[in-house]
Coordinates of C-alpha atoms in Angstrom, one line a residue:
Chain A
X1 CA 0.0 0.0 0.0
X2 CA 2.6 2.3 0.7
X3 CA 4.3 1.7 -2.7
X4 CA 1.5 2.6 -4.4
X5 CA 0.7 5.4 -2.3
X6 CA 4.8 6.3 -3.1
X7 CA 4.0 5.6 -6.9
X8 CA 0.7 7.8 -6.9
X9 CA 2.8 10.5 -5.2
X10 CA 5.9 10.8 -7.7
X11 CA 4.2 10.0 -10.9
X12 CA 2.4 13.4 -11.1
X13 CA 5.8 14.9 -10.0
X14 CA 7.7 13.1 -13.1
X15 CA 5.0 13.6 -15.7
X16 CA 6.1 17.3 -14.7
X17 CA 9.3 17.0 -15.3
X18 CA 11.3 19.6 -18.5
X19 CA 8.1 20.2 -19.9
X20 CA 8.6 21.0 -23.4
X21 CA 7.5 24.7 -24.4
X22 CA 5.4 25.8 -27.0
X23 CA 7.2 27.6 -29.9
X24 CA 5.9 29.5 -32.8
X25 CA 8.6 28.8 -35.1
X26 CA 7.0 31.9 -37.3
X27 CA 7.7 34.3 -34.8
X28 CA 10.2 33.6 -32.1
X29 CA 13.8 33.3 -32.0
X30 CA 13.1 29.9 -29.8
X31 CA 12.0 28.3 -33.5
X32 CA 13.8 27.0 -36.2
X33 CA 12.8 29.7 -39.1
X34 CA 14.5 32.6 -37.2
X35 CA 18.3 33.5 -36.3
X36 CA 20.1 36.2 -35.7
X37 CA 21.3 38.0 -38.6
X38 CA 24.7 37.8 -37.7
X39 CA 24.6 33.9 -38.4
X40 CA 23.4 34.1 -42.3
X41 CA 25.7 37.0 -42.5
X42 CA 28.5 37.4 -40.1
X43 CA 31.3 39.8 -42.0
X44 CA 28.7 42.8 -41.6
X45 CA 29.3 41.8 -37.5
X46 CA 32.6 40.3 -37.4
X47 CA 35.5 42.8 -37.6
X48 CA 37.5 39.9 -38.3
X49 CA 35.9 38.5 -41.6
X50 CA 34.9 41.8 -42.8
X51 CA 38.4 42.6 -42.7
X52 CA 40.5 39.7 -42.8
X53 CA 43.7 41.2 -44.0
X54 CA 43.5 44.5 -42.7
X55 CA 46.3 47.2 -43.9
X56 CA 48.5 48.9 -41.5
X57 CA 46.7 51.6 -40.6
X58 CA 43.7 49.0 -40.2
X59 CA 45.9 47.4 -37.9
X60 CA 46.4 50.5 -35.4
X61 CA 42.4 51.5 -35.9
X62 CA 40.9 49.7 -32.3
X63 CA 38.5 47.4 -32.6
X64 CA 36.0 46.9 -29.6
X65 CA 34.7 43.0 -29.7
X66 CA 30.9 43.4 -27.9
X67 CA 29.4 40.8 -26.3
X68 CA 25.4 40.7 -25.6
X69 CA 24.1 39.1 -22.6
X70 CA 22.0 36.0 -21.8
X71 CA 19.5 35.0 -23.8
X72 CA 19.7 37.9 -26.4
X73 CA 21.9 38.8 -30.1
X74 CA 24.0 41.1 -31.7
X75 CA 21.1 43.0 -31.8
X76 CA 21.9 44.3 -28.0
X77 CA 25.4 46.2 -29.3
X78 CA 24.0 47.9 -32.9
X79 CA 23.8 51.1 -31.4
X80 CA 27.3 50.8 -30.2
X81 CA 28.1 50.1 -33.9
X82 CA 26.0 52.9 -35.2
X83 CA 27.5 55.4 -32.8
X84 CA 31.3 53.9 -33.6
X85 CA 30.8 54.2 -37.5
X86 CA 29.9 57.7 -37.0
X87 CA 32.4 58.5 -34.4
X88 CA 35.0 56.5 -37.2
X89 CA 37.6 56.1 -34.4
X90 CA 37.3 52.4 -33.7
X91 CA 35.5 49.7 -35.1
X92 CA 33.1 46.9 -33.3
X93 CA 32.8 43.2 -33.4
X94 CA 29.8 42.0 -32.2
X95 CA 30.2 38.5 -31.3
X96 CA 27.0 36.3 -31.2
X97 CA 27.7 34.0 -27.9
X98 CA 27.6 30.2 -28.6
X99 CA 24.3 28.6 -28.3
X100 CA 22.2 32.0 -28.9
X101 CA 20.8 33.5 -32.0
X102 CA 19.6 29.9 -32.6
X103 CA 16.8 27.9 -31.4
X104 CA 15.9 26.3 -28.2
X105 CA 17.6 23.2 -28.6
X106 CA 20.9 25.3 -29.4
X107 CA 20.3 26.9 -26.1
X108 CA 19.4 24.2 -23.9
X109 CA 22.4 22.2 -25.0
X110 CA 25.4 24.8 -24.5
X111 CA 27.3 25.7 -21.9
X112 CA 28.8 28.9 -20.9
X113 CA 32.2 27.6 -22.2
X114 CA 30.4 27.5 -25.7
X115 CA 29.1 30.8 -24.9
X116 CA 32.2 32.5 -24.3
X117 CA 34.1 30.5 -27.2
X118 CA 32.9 32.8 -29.8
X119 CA 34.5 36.0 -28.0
X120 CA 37.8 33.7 -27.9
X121 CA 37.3 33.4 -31.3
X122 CA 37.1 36.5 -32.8
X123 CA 40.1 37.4 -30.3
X124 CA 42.3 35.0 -31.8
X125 CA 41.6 35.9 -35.5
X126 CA 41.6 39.2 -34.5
X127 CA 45.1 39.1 -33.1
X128 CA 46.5 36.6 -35.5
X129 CA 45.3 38.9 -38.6
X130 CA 47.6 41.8 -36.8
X131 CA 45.2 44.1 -35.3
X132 CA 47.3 45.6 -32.6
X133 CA 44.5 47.3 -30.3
X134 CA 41.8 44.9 -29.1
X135 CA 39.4 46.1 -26.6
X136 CA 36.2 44.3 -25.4
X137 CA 32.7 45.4 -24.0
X138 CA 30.2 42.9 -22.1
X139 CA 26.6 43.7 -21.1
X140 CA 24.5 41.4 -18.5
X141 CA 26.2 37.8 -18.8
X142 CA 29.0 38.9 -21.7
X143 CA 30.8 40.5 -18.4
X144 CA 31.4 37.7 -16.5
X145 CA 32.1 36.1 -19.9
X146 CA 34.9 38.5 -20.3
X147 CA 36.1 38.4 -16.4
X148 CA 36.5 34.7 -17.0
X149 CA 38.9 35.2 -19.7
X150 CA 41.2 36.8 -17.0
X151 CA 41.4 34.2 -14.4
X152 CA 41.9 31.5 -17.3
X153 CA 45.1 32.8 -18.4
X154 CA 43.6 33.2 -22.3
X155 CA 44.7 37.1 -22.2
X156 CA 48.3 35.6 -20.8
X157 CA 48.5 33.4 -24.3
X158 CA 46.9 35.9 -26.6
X159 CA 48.4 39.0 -25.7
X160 CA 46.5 42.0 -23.2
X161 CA 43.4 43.8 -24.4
X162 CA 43.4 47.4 -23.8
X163 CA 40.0 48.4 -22.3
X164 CA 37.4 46.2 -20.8
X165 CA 33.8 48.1 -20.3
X166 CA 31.3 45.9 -18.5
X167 CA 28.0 47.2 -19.0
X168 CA 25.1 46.4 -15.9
X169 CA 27.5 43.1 -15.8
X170 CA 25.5 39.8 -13.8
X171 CA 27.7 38.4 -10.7
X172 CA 24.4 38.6 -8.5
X173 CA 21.2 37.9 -10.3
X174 CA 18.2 40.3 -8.7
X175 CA 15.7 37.1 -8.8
X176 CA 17.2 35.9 -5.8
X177 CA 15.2 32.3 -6.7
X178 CA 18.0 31.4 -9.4
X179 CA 19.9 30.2 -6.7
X180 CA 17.5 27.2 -6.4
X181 CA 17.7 26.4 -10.6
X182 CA 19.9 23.0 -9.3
X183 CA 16.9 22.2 -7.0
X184 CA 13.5 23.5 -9.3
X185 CA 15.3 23.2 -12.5
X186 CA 14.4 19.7 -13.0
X187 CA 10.3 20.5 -12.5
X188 CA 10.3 23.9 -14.1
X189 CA 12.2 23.1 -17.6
X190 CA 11.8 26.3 -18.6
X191 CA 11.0 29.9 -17.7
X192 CA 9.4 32.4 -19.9
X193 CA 10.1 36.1 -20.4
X194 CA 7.7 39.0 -21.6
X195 CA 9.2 40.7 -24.4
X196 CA 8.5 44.4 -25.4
X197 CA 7.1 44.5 -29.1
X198 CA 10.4 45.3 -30.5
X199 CA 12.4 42.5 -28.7
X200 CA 10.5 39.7 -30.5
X201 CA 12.1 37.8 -32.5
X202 CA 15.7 39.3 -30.9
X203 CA 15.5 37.5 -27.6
X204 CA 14.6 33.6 -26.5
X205 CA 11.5 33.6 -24.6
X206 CA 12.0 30.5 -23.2
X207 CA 15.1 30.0 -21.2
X208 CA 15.8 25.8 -20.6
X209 CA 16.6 25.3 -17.1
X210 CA 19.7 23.8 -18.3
X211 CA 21.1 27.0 -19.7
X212 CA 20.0 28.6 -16.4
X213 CA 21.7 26.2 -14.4
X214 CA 24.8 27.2 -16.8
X215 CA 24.6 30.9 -15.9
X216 CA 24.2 30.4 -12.2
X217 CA 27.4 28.4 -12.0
X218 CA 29.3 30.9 -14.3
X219 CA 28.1 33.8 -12.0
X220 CA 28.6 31.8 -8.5
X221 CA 32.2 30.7 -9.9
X222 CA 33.0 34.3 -11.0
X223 CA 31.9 35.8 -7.6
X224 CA 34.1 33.1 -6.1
X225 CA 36.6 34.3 -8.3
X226 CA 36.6 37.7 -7.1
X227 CA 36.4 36.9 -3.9
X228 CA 39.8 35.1 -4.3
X229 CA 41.0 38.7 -6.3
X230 CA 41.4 39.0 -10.0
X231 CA 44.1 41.0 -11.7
X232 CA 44.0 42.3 -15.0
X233 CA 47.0 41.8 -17.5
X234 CA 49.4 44.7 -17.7
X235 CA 48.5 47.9 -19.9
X236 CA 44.7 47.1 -19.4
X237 CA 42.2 49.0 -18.0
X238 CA 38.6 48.3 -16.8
X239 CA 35.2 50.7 -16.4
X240 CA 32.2 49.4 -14.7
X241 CA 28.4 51.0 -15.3
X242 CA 25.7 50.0 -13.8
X243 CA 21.9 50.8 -13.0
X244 CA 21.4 51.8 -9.8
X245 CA 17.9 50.4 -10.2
X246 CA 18.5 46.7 -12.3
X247 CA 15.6 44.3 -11.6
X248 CA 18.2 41.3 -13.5
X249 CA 21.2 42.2 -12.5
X250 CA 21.7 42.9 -8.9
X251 CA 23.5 46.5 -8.9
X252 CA 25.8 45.0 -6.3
X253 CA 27.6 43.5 -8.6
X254 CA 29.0 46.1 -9.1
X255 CA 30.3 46.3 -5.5
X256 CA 31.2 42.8 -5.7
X257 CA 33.6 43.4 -9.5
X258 CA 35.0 46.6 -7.8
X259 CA 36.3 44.9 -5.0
X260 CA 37.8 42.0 -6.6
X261 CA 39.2 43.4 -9.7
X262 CA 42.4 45.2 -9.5
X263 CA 44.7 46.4 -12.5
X264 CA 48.3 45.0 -13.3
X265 CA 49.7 47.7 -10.9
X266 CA 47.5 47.0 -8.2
X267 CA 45.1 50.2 -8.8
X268 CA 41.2 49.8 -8.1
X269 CA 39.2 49.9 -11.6
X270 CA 36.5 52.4 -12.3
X271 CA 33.1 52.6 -11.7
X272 CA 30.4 54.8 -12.5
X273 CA 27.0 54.2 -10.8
X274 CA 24.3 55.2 -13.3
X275 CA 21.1 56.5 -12.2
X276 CA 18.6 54.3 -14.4
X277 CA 16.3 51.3 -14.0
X278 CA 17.0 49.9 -17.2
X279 CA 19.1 46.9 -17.5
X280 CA 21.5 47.5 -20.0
X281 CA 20.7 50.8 -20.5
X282 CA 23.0 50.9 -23.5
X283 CA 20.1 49.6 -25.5
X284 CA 17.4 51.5 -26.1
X285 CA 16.1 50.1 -29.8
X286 CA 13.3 48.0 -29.0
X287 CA 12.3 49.2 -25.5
X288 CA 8.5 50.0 -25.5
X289 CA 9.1 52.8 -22.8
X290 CA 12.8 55.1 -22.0
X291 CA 13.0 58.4 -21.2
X292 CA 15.3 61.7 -22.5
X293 CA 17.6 60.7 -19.8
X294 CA 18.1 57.5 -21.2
X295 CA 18.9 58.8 -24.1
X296 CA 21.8 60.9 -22.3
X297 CA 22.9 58.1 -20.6
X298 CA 23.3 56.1 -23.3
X299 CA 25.1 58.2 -25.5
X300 CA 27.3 59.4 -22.6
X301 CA 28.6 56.0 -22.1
X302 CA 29.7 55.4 -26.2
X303 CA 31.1 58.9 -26.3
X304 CA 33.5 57.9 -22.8
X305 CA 34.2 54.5 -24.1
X306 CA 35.2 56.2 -27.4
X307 CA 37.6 58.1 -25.4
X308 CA 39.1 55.4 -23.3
X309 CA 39.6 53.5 -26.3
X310 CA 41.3 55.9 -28.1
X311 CA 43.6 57.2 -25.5
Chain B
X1 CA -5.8 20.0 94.6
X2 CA -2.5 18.1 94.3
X3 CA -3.9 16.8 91.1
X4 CA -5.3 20.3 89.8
X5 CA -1.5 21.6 90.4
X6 CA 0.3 19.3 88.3
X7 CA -2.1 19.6 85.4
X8 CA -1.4 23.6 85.5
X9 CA 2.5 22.7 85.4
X10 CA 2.0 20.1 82.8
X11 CA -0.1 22.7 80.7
X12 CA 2.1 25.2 81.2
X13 CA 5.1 23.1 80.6
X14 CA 3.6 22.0 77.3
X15 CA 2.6 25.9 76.3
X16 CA 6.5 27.1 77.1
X17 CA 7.1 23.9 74.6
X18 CA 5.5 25.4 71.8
X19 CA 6.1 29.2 72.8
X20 CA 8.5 30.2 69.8
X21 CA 11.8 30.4 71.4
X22 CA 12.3 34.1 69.7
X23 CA 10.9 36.5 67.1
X24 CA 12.2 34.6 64.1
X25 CA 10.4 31.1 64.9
X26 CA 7.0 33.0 65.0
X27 CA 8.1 34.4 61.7
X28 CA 8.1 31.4 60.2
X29 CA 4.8 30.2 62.1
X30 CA 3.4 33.1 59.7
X31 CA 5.2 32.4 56.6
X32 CA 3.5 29.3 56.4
X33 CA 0.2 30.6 56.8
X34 CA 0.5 33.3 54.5
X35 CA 2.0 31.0 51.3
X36 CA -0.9 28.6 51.8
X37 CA -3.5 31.1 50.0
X38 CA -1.2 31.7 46.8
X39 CA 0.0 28.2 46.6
X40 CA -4.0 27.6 45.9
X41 CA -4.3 30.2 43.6
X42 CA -1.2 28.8 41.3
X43 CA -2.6 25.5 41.5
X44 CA -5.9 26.5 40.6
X45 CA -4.2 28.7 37.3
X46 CA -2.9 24.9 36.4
X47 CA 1.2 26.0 36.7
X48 CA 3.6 24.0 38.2
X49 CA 4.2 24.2 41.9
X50 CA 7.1 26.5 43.3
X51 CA 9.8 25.1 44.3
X52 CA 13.7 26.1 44.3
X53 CA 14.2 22.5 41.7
X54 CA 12.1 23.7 38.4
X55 CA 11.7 27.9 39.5
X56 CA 14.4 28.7 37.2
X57 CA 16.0 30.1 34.3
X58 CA 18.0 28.6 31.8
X59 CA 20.6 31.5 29.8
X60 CA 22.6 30.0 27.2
X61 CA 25.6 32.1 25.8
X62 CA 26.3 30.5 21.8
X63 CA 28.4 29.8 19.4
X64 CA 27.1 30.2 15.6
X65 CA 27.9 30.0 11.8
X66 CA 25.7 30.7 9.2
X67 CA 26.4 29.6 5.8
X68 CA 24.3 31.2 3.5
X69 CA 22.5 29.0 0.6
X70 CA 24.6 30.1 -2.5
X71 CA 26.5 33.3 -0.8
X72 CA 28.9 33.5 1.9
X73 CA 30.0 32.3 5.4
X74 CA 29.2 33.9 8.4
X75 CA 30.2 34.0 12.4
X76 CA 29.0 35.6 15.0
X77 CA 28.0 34.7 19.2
X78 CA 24.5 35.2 20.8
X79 CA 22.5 34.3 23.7
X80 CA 19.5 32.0 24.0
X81 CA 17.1 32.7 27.2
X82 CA 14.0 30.4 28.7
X83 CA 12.7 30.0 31.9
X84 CA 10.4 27.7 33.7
X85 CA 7.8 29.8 33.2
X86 CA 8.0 30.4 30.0
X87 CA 5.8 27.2 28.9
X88 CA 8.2 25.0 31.1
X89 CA 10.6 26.1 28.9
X90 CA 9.9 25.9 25.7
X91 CA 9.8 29.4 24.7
X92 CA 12.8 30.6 24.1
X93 CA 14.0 33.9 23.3
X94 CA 17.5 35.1 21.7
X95 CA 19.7 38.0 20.5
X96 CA 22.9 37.6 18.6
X97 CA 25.5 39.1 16.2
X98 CA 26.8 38.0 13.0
X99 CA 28.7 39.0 10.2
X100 CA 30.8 38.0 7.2
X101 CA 33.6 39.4 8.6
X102 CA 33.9 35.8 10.9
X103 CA 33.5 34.1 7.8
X104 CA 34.0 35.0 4.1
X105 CA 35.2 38.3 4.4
X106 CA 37.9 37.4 6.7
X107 CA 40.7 38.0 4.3
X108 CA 39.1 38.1 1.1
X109 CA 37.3 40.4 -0.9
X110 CA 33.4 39.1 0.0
X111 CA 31.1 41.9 1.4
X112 CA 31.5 42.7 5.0
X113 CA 28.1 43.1 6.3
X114 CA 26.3 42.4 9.6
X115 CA 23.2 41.3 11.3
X116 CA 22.0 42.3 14.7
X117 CA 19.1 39.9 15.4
X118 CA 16.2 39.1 18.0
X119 CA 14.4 35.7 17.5
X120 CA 11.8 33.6 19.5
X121 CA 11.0 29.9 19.3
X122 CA 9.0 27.3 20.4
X123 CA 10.9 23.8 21.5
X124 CA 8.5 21.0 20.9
X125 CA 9.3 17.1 22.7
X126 CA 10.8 19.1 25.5
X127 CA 11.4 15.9 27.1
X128 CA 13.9 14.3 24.4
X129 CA 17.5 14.9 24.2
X130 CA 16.3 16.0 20.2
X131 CA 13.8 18.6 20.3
X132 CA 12.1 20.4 17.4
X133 CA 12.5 23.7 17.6
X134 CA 10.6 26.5 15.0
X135 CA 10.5 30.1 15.5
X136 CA 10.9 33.6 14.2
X137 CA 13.7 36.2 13.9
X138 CA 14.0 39.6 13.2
X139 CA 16.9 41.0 12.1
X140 CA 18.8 44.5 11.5
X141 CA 20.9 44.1 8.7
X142 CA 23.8 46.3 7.2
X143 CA 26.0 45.8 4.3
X144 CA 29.5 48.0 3.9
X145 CA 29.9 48.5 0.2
X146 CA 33.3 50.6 0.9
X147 CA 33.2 53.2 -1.9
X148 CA 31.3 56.8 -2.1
X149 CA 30.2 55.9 -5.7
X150 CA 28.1 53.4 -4.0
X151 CA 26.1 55.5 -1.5
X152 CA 23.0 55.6 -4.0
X153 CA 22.5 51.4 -3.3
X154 CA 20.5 49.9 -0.5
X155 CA 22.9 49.2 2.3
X156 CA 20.4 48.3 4.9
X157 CA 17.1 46.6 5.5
X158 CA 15.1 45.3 8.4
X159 CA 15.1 41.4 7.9
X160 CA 12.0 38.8 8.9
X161 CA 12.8 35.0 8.6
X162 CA 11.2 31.9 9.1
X163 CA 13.3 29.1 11.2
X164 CA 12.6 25.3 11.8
X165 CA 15.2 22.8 13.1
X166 CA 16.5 20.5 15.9
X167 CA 18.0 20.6 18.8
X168 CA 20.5 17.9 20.5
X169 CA 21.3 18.3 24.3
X170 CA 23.5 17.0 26.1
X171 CA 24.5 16.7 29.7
X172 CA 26.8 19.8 28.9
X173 CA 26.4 21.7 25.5
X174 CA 23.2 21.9 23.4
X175 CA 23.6 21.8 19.2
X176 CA 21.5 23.2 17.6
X177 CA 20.9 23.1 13.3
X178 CA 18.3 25.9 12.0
X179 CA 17.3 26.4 8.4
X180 CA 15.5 29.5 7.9
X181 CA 14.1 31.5 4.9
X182 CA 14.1 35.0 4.6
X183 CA 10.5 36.7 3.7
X184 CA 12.1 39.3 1.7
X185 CA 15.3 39.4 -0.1
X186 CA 17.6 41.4 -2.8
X187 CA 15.5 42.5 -5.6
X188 CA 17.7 45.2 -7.4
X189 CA 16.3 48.5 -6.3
X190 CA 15.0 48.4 -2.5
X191 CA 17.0 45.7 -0.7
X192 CA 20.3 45.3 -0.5
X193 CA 21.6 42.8 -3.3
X194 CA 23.5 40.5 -0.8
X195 CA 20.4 39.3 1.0
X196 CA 19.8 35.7 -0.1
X197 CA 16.6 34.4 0.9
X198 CA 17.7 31.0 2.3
X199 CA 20.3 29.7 4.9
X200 CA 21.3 27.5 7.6
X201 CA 22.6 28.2 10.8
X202 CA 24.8 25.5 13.2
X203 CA 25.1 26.7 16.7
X204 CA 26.8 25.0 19.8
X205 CA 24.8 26.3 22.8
X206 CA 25.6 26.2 27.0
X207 CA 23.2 26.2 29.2
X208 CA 23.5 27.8 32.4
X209 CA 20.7 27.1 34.6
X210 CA 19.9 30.0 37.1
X211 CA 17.9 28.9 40.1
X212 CA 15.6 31.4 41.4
X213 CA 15.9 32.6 44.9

């Protein structure tokens, strides 16, 4: 009796297990019919195909590799593009992150080592095609992407980036109930997100519980990480902005990357606490609702990191 | 007559017997007398009987570290309080201090932060050497985030968290295990980002049992 009571009890609870979600392939990234731009053409995103033998003044021009955060595209740094095609001082490489830009079974099977692979990447062929000033940008989850790179040794083999802007970077998620994705994971299988009219099609909507179990060990591992101390390679610098207001990535991350970062020479790296509630405030395409300020803030940050990179 | 005398000697004899001897045996002659009417009344409110055995207090100074589910590891001491009256001693009531700086930020670059904390719970099978013990605690807590640029960011909050766990006595120290739940945590604008919502607590406990006088 007790067996079948225990049978009654756990079959409902399996049945429930990674449900599958339902994805209109027409509309959604999560499909099979849609992918991010940059995969059906990536030399108008890719520094490094679009130029693959650059000349020697091509060479000295900085190139800025950007890296979006989870669950979205390129589509997150083409302002950044805009602005530095009109600025004309550097270029950008907008990486798409392994896994995204895909479909949902892209997602749900990579981990954040495939994520951060295509920023290696487009290092490597950067560097080996002679570009001489590399620097790299990283909203949400492509910061931690990036502060991984530095505790790995892959800046040590592949020579020292010059400046590393994290953008409303993730160490502490704000939905304090990602800490349980080991424990719910299994029952959940997914989570959906609301999207703002212009985000369709730009972001997953479903996020697997396996690719959230991924970013809650590559945050909890970096936060560990920084605990320990990280120091950057020599000659680089770093600049953290964050939302004081950020309902997905805790601002004290922000905290948490200023204490444990440190330059080559020992220095603290900068911060600059930005009064917003949007998360990533650097992208404002797509948003249903930002303000002037926004706007400001926005465009205050491109025209600083212009000058950082440039220096 | 002879007969009449010696009963008045005898009586008298027997009254000097029982004449208190000074002001101190009468004393107690009233003593008595006057603890028989509130000895009724506490029997009659159904609370154990006074005596200088169970009329006492039990304070226990503690020991505690708190690792928090996902985040860090913290230290700190405290001080657990019952008393016989206090539901024969199941109530309990407690204050302590904790803080990262015991634990995680002791030498590294975690978040030192600190928690200043009242709680009350209930010990159930008071009788068993393993008790189950549930309560409630509030707490004051404050985060340093060391840098001016931060001053804009939540550093404080009043905390309310939910605790169930056992206890283990022994003939000397108590040990207790508490996991408790937070009913508010960090949410990236009004609480401060390093409140996780669940942990557990181990303390080591002893008791010091006060007699009342």
């Amino acid at each position: 009796m007790k067996r079948k009571l225990f049978c009654a009890l756990l079959l409902p609870l399996l049945l429930a297990c990674n449900p599958q979600p339902d994805i209109d392939d027409a509309t959604m990234l999560d499909g099979t019919q849609i992918n991010d731009l940059s995969v059906y053409e990536p030399e108008k995103y890719l520094v490094s195909l679009a130029t693959p033998y650059p000349t020697e003044q091509e060479k000295n021009t900085p190139v800025l590799i950007a890296a979006h955060g989870y669950s979205a595209t390129t589509f997150e740094w083409d302002e950044l593009r805009e602005f530095a095609d009109r600025d004309g001082s550097f270029r950008v490489s907008q990486v798409l992150l392994g896994g995204h830009g895909r479909d949902f079974a892209d997602f749900k099977a990579s981990r954040w080592q495939d994520w951060q692979s295509a920023i290696c990447d487009e290092y490597r062929r950067l560097r080996k095609a002679g570009y001489k000033h590399i620097s790299l940008a990283g909203s949400s989850t492509g910061a931690p992407l990036i502060v991984q790179l530095f505790t790995n040794g892959f800046f040590d083999i592949n020579g020292a980036p010059d400046e590393i802007f994290l953008i409303d970077p993730i160490v502490v998620s704000s939905n304090k109930l990602l800490v349980f994705v080991n424990i719910l994971g299994p029952v959940l299988g997914y989570t959906t997100t609301d999207l703002d009219e212009g985000e369709k099609g730009r972001w997953y909507v479903y996020r697997p519980q396996e690719s959230l179990r991924q970013l809650m060990a590559l945050i909890n591992l970096t936060r560990r990480d920084l605990e320990k101390g990280i120091t950057l390679t020599p000659g680089t610098r770093l600049k953290i902005y964050k939302s004081e207001i950020d309902l997905t990535a805790d601002p004290v991350s922000a905290v948490l990357l200023h204490k444990g970062l440190r330059t080559a020479t020992g220095a603290k790296v900068d911060v600059e606490m930005i009064p917003s509630s949007l998360h990533v405030y650097t992208r404002l395409r797509g948003r249903d609702h930002f303000t002037p300020e926004d706007v400001d803030f926005q465009q205050g940050t491109f025209q600083e990191m212009s000058e950082r990179i440039k220096l | 007559m002879k007969h009449f005398l010696f009963f008045i000697l005898l009586f008298s004899t027997q009254l000097m017997a029982f004449e208190p001897a000074d002001r101190t045996s009468t004393d107690t002659v009233r003593t008595e007398i006057t603890t028989a009417t509130p000895a009724a009344v506490v029997t009659r409110l159904n609370l154990p009987a006074r005596s200088k055995v169970t009329n006492s207090s039990v304070i226990s100074p503690y020991l505690i570290v708190q690792k928090t589910f996902a985040l860090y590891w913290e230290g700190g001491v405290g001080v657990d309080y019952t008393h016989q009256k206090l539901a024969d001693e199941r109530l309990h009531f407690s204050a302590d201090y904790l803080s990262s700086r015991l634990g995680s930020a002791w030498g590294s670059n975690a978040l030192k932060q600190d928690y200043f904390s009242a709680g009350v719970h209930w010990h159930s099978w008071q009788h068993s050497s393993l008790r189950w013990v549930n309560g409630l605690k509030g707490s004051y807590f404050t985060v340093d985030y060391e840098d001016d640029e931060f001053n804009n960011l939540p550093s404080s909050t009043i905390l309310v968290a939910f605790e169930t766990g056992m206890l283990y006595t022994t003939s000397l120290l108590d040990v207790k295990m508490l996991f408790g739940v937070h009913f508010f945590s960090g949410n990236g604008s009004t609480i401060p980002g390093s409140v996780f919502p669940v942990y557990s607590q181990l303390s080591v406990l002893l008791p010091i049992r006060l007699n009342d006088r």
